[in-house]
PDB file of C-alpha atoms in Angstrom:
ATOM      1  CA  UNK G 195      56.026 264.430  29.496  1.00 80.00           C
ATOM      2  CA  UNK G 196      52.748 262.569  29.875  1.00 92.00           C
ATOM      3  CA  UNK G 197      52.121 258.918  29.328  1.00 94.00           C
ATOM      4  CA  UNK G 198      49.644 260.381  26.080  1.00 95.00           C
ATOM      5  CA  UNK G 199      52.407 261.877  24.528  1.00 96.00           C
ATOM      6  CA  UNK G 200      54.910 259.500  25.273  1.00 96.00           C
ATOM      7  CA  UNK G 201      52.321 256.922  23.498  1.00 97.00           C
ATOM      8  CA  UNK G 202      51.624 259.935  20.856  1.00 97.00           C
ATOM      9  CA  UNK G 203      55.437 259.431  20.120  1.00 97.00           C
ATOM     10  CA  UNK G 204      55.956 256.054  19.913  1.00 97.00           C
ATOM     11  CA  UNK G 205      52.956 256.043  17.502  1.00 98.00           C
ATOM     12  CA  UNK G 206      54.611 258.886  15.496  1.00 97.00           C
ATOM     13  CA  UNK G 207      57.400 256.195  14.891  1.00 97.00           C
ATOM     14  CA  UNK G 208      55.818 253.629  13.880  1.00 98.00           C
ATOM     15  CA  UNK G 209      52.947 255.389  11.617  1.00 98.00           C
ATOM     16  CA  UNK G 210      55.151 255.700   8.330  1.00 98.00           C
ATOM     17  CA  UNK G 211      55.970 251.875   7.823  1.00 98.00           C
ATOM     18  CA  UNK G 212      52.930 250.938   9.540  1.00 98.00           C
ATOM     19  CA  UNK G 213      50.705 253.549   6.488  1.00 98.00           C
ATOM     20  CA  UNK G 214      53.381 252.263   4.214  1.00 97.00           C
ATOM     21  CA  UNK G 215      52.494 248.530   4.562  1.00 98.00           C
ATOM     22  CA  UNK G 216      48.614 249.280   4.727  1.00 98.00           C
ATOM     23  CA  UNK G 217      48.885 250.555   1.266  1.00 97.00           C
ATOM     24  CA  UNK G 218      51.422 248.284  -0.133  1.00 96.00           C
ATOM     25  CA  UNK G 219      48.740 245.254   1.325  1.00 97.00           C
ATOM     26  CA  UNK G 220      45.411 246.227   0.847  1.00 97.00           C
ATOM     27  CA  UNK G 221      45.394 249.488  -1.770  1.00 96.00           C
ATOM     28  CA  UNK G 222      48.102 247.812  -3.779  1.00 96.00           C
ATOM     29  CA  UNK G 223      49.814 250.875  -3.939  1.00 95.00           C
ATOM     30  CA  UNK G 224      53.165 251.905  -3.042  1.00 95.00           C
ATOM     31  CA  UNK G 225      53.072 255.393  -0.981  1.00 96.00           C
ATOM     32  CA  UNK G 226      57.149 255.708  -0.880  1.00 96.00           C
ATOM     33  CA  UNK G 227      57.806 258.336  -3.107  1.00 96.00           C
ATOM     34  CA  UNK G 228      54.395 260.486  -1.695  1.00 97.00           C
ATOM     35  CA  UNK G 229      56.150 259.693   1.576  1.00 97.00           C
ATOM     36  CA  UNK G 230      59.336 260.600   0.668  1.00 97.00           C
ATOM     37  CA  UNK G 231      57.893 263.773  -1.323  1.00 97.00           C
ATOM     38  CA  UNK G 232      55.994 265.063   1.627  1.00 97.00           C
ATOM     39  CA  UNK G 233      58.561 264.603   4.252  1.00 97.00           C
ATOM     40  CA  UNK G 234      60.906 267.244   2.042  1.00 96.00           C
ATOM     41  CA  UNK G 235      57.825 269.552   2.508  1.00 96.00           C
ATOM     42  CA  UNK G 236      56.910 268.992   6.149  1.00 97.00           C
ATOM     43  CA  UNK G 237      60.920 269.606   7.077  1.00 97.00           C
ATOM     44  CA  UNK G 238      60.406 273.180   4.868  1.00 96.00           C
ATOM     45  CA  UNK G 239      57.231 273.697   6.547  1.00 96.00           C
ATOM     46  CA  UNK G 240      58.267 272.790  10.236  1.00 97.00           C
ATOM     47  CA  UNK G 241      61.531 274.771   9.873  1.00 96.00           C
ATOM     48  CA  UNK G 242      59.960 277.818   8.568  1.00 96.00           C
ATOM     49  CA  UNK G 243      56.912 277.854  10.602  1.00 96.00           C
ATOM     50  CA  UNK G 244      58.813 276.953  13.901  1.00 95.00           C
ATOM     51  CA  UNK G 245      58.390 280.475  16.055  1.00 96.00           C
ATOM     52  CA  UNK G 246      54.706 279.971  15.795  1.00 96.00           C
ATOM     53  CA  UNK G 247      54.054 276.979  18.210  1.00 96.00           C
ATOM     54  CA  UNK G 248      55.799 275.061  21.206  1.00 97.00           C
ATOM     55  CA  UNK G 249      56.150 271.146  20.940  1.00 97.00           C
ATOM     56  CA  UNK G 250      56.281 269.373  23.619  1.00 96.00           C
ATOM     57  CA  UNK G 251      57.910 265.922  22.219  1.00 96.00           C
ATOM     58  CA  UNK G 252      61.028 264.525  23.690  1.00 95.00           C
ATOM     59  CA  UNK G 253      63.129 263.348  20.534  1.00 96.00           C
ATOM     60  CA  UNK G 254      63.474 266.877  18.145  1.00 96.00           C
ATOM     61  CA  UNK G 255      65.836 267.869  14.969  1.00 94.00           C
ATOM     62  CA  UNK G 256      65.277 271.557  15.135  1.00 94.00           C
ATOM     63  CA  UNK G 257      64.698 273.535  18.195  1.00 93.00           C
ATOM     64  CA  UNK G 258      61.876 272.106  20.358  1.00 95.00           C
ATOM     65  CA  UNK G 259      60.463 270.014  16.342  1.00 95.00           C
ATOM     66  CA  UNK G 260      59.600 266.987  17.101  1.00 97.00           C
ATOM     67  CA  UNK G 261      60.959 263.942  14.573  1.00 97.00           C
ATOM     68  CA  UNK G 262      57.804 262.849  14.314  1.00 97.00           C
ATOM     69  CA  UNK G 263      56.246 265.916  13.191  1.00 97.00           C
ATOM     70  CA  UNK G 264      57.745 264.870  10.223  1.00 98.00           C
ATOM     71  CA  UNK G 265      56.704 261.486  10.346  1.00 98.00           C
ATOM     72  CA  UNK G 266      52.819 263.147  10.857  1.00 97.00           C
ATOM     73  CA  UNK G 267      53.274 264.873   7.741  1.00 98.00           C
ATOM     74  CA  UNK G 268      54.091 262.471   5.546  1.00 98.00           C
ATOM     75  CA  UNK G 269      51.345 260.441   6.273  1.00 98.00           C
ATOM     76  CA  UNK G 270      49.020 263.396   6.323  1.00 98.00           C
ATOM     77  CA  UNK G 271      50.287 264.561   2.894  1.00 98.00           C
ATOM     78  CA  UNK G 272      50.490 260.928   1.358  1.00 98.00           C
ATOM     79  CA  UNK G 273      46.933 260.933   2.910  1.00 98.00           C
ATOM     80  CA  UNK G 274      45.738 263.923   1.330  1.00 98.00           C
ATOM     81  CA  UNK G 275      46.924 263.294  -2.360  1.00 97.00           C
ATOM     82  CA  UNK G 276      45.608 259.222  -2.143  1.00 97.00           C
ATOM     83  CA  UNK G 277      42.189 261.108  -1.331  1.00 98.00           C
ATOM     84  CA  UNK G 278      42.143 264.134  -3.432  1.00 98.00           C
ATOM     85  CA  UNK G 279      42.943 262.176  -6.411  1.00 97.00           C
ATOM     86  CA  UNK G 280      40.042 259.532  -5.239  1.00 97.00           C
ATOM     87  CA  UNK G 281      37.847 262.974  -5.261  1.00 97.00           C
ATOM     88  CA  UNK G 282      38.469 264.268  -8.316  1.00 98.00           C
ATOM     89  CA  UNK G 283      38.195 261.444 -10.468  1.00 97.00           C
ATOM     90  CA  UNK G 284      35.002 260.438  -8.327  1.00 97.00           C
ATOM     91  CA  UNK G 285      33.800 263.788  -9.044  1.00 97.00           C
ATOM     92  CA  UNK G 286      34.734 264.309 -12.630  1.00 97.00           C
ATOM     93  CA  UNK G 287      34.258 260.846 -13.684  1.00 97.00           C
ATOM     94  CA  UNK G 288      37.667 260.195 -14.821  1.00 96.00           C
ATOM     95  CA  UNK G 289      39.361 257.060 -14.870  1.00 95.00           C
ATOM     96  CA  UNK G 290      43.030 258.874 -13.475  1.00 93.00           C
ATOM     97  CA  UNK G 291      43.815 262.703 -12.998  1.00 93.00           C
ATOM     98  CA  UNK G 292      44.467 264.653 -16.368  1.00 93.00           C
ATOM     99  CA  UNK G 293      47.835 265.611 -16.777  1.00 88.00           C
ATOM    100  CA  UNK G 294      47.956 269.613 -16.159  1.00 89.00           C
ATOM    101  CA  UNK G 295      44.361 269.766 -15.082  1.00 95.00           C
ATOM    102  CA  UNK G 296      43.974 272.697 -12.514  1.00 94.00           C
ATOM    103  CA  UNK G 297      40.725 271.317 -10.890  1.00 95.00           C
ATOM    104  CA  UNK G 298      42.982 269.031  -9.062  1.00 97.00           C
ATOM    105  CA  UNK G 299      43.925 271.637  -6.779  1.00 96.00           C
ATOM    106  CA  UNK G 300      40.300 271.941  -5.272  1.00 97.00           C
ATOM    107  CA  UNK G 301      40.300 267.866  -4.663  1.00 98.00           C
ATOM    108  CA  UNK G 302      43.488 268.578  -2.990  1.00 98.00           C
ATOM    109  CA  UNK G 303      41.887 271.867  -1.126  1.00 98.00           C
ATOM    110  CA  UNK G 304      38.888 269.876   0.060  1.00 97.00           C
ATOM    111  CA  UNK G 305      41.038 266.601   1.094  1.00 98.00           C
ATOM    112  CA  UNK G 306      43.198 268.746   2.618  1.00 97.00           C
ATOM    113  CA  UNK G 307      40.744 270.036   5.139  1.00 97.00           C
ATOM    114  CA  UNK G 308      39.082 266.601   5.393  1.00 97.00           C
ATOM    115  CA  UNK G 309      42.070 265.186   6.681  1.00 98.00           C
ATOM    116  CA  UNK G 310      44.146 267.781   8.415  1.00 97.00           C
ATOM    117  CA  UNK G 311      41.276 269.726  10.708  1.00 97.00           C
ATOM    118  CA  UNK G 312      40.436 266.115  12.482  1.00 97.00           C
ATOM    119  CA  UNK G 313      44.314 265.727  12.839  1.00 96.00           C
ATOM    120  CA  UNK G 314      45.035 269.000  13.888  1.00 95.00           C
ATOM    121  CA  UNK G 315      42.784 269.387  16.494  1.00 96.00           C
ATOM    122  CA  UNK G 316      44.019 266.161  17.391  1.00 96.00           C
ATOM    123  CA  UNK G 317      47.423 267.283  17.840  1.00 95.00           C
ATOM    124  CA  UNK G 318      45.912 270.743  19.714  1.00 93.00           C
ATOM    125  CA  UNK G 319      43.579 269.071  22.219  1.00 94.00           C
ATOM    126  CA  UNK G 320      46.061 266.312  23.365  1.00 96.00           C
ATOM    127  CA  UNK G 321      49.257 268.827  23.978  1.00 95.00           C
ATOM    128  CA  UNK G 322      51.339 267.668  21.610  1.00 97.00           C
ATOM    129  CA  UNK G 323      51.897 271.418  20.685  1.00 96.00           C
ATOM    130  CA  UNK G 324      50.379 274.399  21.969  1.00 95.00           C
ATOM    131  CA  UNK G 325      50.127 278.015  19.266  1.00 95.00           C
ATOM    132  CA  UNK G 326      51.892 280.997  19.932  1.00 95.00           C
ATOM    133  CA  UNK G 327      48.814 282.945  20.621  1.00 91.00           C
ATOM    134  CA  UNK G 328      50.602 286.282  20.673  1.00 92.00           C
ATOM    135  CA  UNK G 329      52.043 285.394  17.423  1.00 95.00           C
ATOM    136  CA  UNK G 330      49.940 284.431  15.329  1.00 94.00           C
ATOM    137  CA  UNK G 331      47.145 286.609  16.245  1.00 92.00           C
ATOM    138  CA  UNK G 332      43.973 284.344  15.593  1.00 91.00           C
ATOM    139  CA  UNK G 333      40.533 285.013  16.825  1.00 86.00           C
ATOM    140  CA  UNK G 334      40.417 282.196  19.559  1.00 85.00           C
ATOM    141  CA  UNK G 335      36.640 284.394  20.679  1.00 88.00           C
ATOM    142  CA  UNK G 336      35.128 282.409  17.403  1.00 88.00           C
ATOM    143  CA  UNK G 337      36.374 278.538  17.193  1.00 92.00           C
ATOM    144  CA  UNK G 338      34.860 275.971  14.813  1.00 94.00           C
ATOM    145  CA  UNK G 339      31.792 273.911  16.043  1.00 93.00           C
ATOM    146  CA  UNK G 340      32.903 270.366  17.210  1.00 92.00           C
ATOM    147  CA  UNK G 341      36.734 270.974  16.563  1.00 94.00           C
ATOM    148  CA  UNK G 342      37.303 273.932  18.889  1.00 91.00           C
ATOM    149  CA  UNK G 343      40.310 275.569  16.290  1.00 91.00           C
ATOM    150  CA  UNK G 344      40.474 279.367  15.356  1.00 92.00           C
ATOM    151  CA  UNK G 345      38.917 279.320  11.646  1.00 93.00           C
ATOM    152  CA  UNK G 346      41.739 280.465  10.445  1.00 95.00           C
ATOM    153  CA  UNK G 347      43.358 276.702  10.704  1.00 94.00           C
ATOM    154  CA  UNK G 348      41.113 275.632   7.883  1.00 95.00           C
ATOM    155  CA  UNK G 349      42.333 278.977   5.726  1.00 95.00           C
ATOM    156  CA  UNK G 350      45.759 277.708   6.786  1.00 95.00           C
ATOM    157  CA  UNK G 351      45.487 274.630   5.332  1.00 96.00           C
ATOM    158  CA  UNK G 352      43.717 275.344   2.249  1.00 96.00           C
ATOM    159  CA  UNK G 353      46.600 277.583   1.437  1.00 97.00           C
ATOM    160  CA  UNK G 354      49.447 274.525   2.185  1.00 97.00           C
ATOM    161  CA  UNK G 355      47.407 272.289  -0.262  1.00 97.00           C
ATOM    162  CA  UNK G 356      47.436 275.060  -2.766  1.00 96.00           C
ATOM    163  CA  UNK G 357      51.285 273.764  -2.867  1.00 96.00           C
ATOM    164  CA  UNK G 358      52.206 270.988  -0.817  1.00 96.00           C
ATOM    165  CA  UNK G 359      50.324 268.044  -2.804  1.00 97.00           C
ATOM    166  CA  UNK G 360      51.296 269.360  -6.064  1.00 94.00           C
ATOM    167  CA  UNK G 361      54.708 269.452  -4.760  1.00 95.00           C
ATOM    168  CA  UNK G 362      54.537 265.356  -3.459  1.00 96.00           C
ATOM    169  CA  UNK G 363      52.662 264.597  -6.525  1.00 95.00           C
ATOM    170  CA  UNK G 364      55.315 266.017  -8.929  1.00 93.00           C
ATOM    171  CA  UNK G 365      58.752 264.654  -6.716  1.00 94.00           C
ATOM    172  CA  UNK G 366      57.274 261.279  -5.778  1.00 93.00           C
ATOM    173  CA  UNK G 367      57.997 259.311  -8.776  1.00 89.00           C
ATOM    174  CA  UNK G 368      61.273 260.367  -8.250  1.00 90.00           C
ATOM    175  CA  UNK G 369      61.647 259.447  -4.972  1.00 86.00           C
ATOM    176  CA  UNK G 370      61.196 255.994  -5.900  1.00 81.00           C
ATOM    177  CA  UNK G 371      63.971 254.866  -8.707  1.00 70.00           C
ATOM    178  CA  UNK G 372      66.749 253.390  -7.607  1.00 58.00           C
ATOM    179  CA  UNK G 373      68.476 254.620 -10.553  1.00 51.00           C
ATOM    180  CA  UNK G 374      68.176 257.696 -12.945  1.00 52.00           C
ATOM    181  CA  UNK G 375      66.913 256.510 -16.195  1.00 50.00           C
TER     182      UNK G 375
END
């Protein structure tokens, strides 16, 4: 494993508490529950999606799935939802999202690709996993401009946010009572 990685790890274990206290601090906002919420989804995601890429972490839970791929999804969803809900009510004018309102889900479709493609290619370009060309069957002949990914990684993720924030949003309060009311 290379030293990047082995620094890309590290990181990966200290980003939750570290994004955790940065919001806490200076947002005045406590992610938990979005953390907790999103960490459900990214063990769903990362256990059903596992055929279609190699990791190449040293700590894993499933097969060759890294721990913290976990840990990057739960700060990429908490991430996501913090700035999709900054979107739509910048966008709509609204002082906080209205309960049931659909438009949400294109805030969450345009944050998602905001903060996933840079993270993404991230992960791509520094071999923290590598696709499964022959499985997922991507045109790698026409990449995106600056980030280098098949297209269809931005279709991929406006799909997820069609359901993952939605999913965080709703289960985070939740995740943060101590007791049931």
């Amino acid at each position: 494993m290379s030293d990047t990685l082995i620094l890309i790890e590290i990181f990966g274990w200290i980003e939750v508490p570290l994004v955790w206290f940065l919001f806490k601090r200076y947002a005045k906002r406590n992610v938990l529950g979005e953390m907790a919420a999103s960490c459900v989804f990214g063990i769903f995601f990362e256990v059903v999606s596992e055929p279609l890429w190699d990791y190449h972490m040293a700590v894993t839970f499933y097969r060759d799935t890294p721990v913290v791929a976990i840990t990057g999804w739960m700060v990429m969803f908490t991430l996501v939802v913090v700035m999709s809900e900054k979107l739509y009510r910048f966008a709509l004018r609204e002082e906080r999202i209205i309960p049931y309102d659909k438009r949400i889900v294109l805030s969450d479709i345009l944050a998602g690709i905001i903060v996933c493609l840079p993270l993404e290619t991230f992960g791509a370009r520094t071999g923290v996993w590598t696709y499964r060309t022959e499985l997922l069957k991507w045109n790698w002949d026409s990449l995106i401009p600056v980030f280098k990914v098949p297209y269809e990684v931005v279709w991929c993720y406006a799909l997820l946010m069609l359901i993952a924030p939605t999913f965080v949003r709703y289960w985070a309060k939740s995740f943060e009572r101590v007791s049931p009311e």
